[in-house]
XYZ file of C-alpha atoms in Angstrom:
408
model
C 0.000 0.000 0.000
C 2.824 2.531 0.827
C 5.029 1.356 -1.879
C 1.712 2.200 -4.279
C 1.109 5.443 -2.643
C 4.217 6.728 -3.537
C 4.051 5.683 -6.864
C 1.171 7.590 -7.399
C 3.361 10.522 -6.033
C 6.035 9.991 -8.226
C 3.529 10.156 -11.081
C 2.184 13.360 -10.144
C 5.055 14.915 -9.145
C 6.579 14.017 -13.034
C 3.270 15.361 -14.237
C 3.630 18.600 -12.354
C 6.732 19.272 -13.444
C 5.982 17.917 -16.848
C 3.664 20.887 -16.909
C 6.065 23.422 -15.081
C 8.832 22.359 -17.918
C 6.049 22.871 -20.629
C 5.096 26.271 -19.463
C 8.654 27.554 -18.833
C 9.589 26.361 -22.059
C 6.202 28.380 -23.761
C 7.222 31.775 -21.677
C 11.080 31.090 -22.486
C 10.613 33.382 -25.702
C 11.515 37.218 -24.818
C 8.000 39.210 -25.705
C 6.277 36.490 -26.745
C 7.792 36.525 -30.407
C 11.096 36.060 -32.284
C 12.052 39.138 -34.060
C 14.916 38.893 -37.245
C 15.886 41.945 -39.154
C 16.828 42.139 -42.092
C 19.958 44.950 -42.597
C 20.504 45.632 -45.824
C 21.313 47.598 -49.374
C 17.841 48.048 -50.368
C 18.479 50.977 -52.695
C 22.356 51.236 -53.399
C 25.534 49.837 -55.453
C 25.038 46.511 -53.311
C 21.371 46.142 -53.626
C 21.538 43.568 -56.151
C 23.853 41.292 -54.009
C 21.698 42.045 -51.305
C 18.437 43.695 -50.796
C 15.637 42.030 -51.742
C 17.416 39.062 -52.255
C 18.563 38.788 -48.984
C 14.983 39.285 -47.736
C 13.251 36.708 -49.866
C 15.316 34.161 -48.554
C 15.185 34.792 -44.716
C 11.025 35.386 -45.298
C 11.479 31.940 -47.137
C 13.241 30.398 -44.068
C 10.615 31.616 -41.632
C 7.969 30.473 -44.307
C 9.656 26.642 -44.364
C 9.752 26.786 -40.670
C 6.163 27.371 -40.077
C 6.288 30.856 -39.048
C 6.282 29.658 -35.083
C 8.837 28.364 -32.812
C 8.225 27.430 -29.372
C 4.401 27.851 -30.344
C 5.791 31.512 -30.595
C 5.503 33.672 -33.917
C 8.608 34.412 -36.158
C 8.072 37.835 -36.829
C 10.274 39.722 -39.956
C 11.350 43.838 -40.318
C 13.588 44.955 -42.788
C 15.595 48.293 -43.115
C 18.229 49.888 -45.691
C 20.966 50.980 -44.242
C 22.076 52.815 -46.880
C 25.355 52.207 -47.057
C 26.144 54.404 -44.217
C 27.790 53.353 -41.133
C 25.824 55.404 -38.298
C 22.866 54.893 -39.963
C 23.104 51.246 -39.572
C 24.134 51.326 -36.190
C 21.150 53.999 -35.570
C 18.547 51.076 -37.174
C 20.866 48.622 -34.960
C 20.086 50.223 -31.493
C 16.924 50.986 -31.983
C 15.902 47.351 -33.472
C 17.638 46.072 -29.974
C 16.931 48.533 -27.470
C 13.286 49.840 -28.458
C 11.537 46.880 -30.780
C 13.263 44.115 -29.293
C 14.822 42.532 -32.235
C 16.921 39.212 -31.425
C 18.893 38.654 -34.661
C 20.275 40.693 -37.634
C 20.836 38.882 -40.239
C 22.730 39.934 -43.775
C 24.588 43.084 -43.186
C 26.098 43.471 -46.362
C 29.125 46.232 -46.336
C 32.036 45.360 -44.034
C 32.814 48.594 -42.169
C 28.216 48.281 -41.455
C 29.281 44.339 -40.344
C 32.041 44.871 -37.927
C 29.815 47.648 -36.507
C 26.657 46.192 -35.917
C 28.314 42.727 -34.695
C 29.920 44.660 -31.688
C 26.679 46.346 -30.926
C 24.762 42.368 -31.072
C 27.871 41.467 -28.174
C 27.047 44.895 -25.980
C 23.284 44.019 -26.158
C 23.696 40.336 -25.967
C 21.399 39.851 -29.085
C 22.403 38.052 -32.354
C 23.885 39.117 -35.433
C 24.885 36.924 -38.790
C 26.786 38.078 -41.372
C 26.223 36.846 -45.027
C 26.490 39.847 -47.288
C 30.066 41.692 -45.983
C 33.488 39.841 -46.215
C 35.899 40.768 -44.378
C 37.492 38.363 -42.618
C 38.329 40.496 -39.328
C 34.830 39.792 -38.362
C 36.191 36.501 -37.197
C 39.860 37.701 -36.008
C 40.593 40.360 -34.158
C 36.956 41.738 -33.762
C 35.133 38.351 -33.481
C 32.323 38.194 -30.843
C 30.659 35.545 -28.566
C 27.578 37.057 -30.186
C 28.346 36.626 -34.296
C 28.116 34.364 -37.090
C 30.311 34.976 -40.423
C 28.705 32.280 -42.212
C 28.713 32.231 -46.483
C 32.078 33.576 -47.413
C 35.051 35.953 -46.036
C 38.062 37.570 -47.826
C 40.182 35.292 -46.252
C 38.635 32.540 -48.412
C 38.323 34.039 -51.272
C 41.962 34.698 -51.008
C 43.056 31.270 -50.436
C 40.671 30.253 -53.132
C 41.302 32.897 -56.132
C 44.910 34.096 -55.295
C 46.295 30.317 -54.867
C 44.407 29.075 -58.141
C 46.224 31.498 -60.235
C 49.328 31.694 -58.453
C 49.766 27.897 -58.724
C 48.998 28.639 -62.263
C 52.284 30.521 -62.556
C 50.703 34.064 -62.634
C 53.199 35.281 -59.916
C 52.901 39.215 -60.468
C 49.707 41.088 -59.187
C 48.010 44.579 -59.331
C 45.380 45.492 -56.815
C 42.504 47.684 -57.763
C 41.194 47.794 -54.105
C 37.611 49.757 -52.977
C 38.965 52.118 -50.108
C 36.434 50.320 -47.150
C 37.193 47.639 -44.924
C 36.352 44.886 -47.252
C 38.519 45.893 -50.349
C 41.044 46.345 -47.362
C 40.607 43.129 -45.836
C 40.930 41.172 -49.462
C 43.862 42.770 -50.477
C 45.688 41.998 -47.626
C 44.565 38.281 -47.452
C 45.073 37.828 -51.445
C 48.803 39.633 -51.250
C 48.935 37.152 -48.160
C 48.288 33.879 -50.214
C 50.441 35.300 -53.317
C 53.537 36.046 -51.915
C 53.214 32.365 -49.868
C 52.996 30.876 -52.992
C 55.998 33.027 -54.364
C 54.864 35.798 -56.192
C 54.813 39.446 -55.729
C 52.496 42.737 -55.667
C 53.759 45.045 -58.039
C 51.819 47.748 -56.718
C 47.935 48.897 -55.982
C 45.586 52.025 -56.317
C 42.337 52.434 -53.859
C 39.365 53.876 -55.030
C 36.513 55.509 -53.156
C 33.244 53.710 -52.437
C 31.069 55.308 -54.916
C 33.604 56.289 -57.624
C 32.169 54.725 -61.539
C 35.075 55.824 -63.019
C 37.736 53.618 -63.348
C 39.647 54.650 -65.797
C 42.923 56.169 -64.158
C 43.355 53.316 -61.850
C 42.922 50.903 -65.102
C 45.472 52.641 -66.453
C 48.174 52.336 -63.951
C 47.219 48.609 -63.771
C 48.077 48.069 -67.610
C 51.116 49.938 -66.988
C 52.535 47.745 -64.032
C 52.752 45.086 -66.702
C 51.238 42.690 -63.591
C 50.209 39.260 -64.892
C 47.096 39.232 -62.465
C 45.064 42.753 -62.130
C 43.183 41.857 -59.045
C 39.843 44.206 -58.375
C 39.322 43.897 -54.787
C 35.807 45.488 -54.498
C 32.169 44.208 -55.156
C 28.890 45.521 -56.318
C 28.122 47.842 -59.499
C 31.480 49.279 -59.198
C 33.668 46.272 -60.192
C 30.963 45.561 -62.724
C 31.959 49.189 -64.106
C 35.665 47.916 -63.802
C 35.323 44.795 -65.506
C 33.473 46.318 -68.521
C 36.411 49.197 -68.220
C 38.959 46.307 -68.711
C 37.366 45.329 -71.357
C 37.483 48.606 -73.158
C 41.430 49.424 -72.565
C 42.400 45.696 -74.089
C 43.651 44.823 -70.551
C 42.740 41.037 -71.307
C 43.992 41.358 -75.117
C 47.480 42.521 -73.535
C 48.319 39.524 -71.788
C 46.757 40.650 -68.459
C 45.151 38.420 -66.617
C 41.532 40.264 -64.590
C 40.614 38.431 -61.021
C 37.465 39.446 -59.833
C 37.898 38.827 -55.802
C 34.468 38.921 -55.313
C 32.421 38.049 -57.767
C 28.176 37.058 -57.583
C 26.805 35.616 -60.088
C 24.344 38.626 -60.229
C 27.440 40.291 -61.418
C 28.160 37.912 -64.694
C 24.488 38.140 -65.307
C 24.897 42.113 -65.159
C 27.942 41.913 -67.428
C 27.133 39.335 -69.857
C 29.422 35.996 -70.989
C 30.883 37.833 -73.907
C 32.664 40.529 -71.289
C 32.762 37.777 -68.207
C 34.501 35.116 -69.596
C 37.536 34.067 -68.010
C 37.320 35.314 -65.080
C 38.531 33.104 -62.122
C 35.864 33.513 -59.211
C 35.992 31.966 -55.512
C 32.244 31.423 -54.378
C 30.674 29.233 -51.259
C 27.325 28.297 -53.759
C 26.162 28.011 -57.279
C 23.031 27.446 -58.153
C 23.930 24.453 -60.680
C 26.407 22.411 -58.261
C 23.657 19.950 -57.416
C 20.168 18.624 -57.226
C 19.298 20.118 -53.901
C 20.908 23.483 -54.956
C 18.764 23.476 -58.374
C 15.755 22.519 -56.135
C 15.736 25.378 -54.019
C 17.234 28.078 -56.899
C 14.299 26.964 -58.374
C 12.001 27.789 -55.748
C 14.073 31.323 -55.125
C 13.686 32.100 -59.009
C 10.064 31.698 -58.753
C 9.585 34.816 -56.379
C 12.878 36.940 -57.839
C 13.093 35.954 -61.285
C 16.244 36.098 -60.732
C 18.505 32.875 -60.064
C 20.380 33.291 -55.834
C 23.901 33.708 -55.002
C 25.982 32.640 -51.962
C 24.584 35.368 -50.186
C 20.695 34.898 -50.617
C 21.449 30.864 -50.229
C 23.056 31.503 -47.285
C 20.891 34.197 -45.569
C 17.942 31.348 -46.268
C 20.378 28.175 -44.173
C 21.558 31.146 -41.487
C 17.998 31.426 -41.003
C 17.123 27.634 -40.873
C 19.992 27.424 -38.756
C 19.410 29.998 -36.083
C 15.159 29.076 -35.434
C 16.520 25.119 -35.071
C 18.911 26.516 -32.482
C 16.420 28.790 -30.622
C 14.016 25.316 -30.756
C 16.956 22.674 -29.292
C 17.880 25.317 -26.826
C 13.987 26.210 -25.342
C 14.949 29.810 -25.488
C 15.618 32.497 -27.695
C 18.262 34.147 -25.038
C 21.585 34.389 -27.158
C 23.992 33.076 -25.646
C 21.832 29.861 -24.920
C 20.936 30.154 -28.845
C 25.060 31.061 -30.080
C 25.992 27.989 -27.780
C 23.702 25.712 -30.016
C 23.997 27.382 -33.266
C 27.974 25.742 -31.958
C 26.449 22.509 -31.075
C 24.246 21.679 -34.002
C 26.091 20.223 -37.757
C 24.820 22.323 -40.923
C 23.621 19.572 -43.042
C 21.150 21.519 -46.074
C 21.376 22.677 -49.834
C 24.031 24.968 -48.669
C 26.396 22.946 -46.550
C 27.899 19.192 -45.959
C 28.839 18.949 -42.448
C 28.857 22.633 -41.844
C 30.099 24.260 -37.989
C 29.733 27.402 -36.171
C 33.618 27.338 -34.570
C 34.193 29.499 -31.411
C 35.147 32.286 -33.282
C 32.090 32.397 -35.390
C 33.525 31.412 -38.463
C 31.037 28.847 -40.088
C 33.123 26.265 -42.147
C 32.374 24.636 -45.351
C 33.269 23.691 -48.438
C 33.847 26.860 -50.936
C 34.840 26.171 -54.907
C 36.872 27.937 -56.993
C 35.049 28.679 -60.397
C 35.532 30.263 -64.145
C 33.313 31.705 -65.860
C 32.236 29.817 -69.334
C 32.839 31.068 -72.851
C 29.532 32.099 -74.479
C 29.735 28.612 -76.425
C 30.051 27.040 -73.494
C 26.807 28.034 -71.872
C 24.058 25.586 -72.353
C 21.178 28.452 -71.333
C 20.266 31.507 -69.048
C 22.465 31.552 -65.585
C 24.611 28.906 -67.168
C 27.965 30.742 -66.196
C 30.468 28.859 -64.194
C 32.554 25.876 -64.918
C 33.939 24.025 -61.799
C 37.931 24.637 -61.319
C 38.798 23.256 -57.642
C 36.556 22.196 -53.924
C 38.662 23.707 -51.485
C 37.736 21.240 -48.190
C 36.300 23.795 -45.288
C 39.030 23.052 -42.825
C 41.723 24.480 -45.522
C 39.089 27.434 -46.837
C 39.084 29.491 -43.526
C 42.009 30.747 -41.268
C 42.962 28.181 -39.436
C 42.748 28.778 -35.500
C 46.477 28.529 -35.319
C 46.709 32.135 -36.706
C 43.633 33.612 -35.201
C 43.529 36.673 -33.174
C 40.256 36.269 -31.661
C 40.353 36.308 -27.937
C 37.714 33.903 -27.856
C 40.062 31.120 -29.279
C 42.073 29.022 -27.077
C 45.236 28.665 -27.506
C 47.802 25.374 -26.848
């Protein structure tokens, strides 16, 4: 009789706190919703790498998802930042502080990045980079509170710089964009190049918002570098490309990188002006059958086919709500320390991570662009040239300079 008693104890006790888990985990979701905003180039040179790319694909996550977790709502706000550093930190603050926002998510533009990541560690809120590149966002100013996830320029570097150095094109010309990203790149591509032997012959920067390349395009033909290497992105190497083209730099035994190149970009300039050019990227729409699957489903809503940036804004996504639903919680740290945990196994990533210092690690794949007679139809652009295995893509830990790493 006792021994039944306090079986029937034990059964109510598990009940009650069967219920008391339950409940804490339906009121562990700060203000009864999960807020992502989308940060972005809405309206300028990097909209069409970003912008409403960027938010089709997170709106697409939440959409796959079911629009809940935790029984909560998934809700979705989206600014432009313009480009401008304290206006993306004003959006930032006020997304944190005032309307409770618990991730940022694409945050195109490097110098906007490395901002906005700090601000996610002082308000112990989330923030995952897919749009900017530079590879500090993981080194020296790497947080407890930020994912780099798609690319970096450290990457791209190892990918780009060692497939043509290998090659035997030894001497290099940077056209760099005067910002933190054209910064970062250079330094990680002259990095890779003089490892592998070769030399920088010299570099020009250009401003932000300058369309006319034509001076530094000159001084690049006249270094008589092997390799002129445009360290920028958006509508401006697009300019400098077609530029290229004009002053014969290809028909003079010059060799044109593109550091950073989207496939919105080829698109923009057109096989005829874009072939040739050697390209590191973390996605392509053709690689596979899951990758056609969802490019297919992107197209549909953007008529337009994704890049490594909306592919990866769409798995960050996936990612992050799966982390906020293993961890019964969407406080951050409890979410970053799962985000850690979990493997990245989608259309995006094979055995993807989240290391300590936020550098997600994956496969990236060093492409060239087809000849027009190549091209078997519309978006048909790359050819494959290399896989470069994650754990060789991305700084290793050795070198880091993230606090958060342990050393020995």
């Amino acid at each position: 009789m006792k021994t039944a008693v306090c079986s029937a104890l034990l059964v109510a006790a598990s009940m009650i706190a069967g219920i008391d888990g339950a409940a804490a985990q339906a009121g562990a979701i700060s203000d009864d919703v999960v807020k992502i905003g989308v940060l972005t180039d809405m309206s300028g040179q990097f909209s069409d790498e970003s912008g409403e790319g960027s938010v089709t694909a997170v709106r697409m996550a939440i959409e796959d998802f079911g629009g809940k977790v935790l029984g909560k709502p998934i809700e979705l706000v989206v600014a432009d930042h313009q480009n401008k550093p304290d206006i993306a930190s004003g959006i930032a603050r006020k997304w944190y502080d005032v309307e409770h926002v618990d991730m940022i998510a694409n945050l195109i533009n490097s110098s906007i990045a490395l901002s906005v990541t700090q601000m996610a560690k002082e308000k112990n809120r989330i923030a995952i980079v897919n749009g900017a590149g530079s590879s500090r966002l993981t080194n020296e100013a790497c947080t407890p509170n930020s994912v780099h996830y798609s690319y970096d320029s450290y990457a791209l570097a190892r990918g780009t710089g060692s497939a043509l150095a290998k090659a035997g094109q030894k001497s290099w010309f940077f056209l760099t964009a005067d910002y933190a990203f054209g910064h970062a790149l250079e330094a990680d591509t002259s990095a890779v190049v003089k490892a592998l032997g070769g030399e920088v012959v010299g570099s020009t920067r250009y401003p932000i918002e300058t369309f006319d390349q034509s001076s530094f395009l000159l001084q690049a033909q006249a270094s008589k570098a092997q390799v002129v290497a445009l360290a920028g992105s958006g509508t401006v190497l697009v300019n400098a490309v077609k530029s290229a083209q004009d002053f014969g730099i290809r028909r003079g035994g010059q060799t044109l990188a593109g550091l950073l190149v989207w496939v919105t970009d080829v698109k923009s300039l057109g096989l005829e002006t874009a072939q040739g050019l050697v390209l590191t990227d973390a996605f392509y729409w053709d690689r596979d059958d899951q990758t056609r699957a969802w490019s297919k489903r992107f197209y549909e809503r953007m008529k337009k086919m994704p890049h490594m940036g909306d592919a990866g804004d769409y798995s960050s996504t996936m990612h992050y709500l799966k982390a906020i639903e293993a961890a019964g919680t969407d406080e951050a740290q409890a979410v970053m320390a799962k985000m850690r945990e979990l493997p990245i196994n989608d259309f995006f990533a094979t055995n993807g991570r989240i290391r300590e210092d936020g550098r997600m690690v994956h496969d990236m794949y060093v492409y060239e662009v087809k000849a027009p007679s190549e091209s078997k139809g519309d978006w048909d652009f790359y050819k494959l040239r290399e896989v470069i295995p994650g754990d060789q893509a991305f700084r290793p830990l050795r070198d880091s300079l993230c606090p958060l790493v342990k050393k020995g």
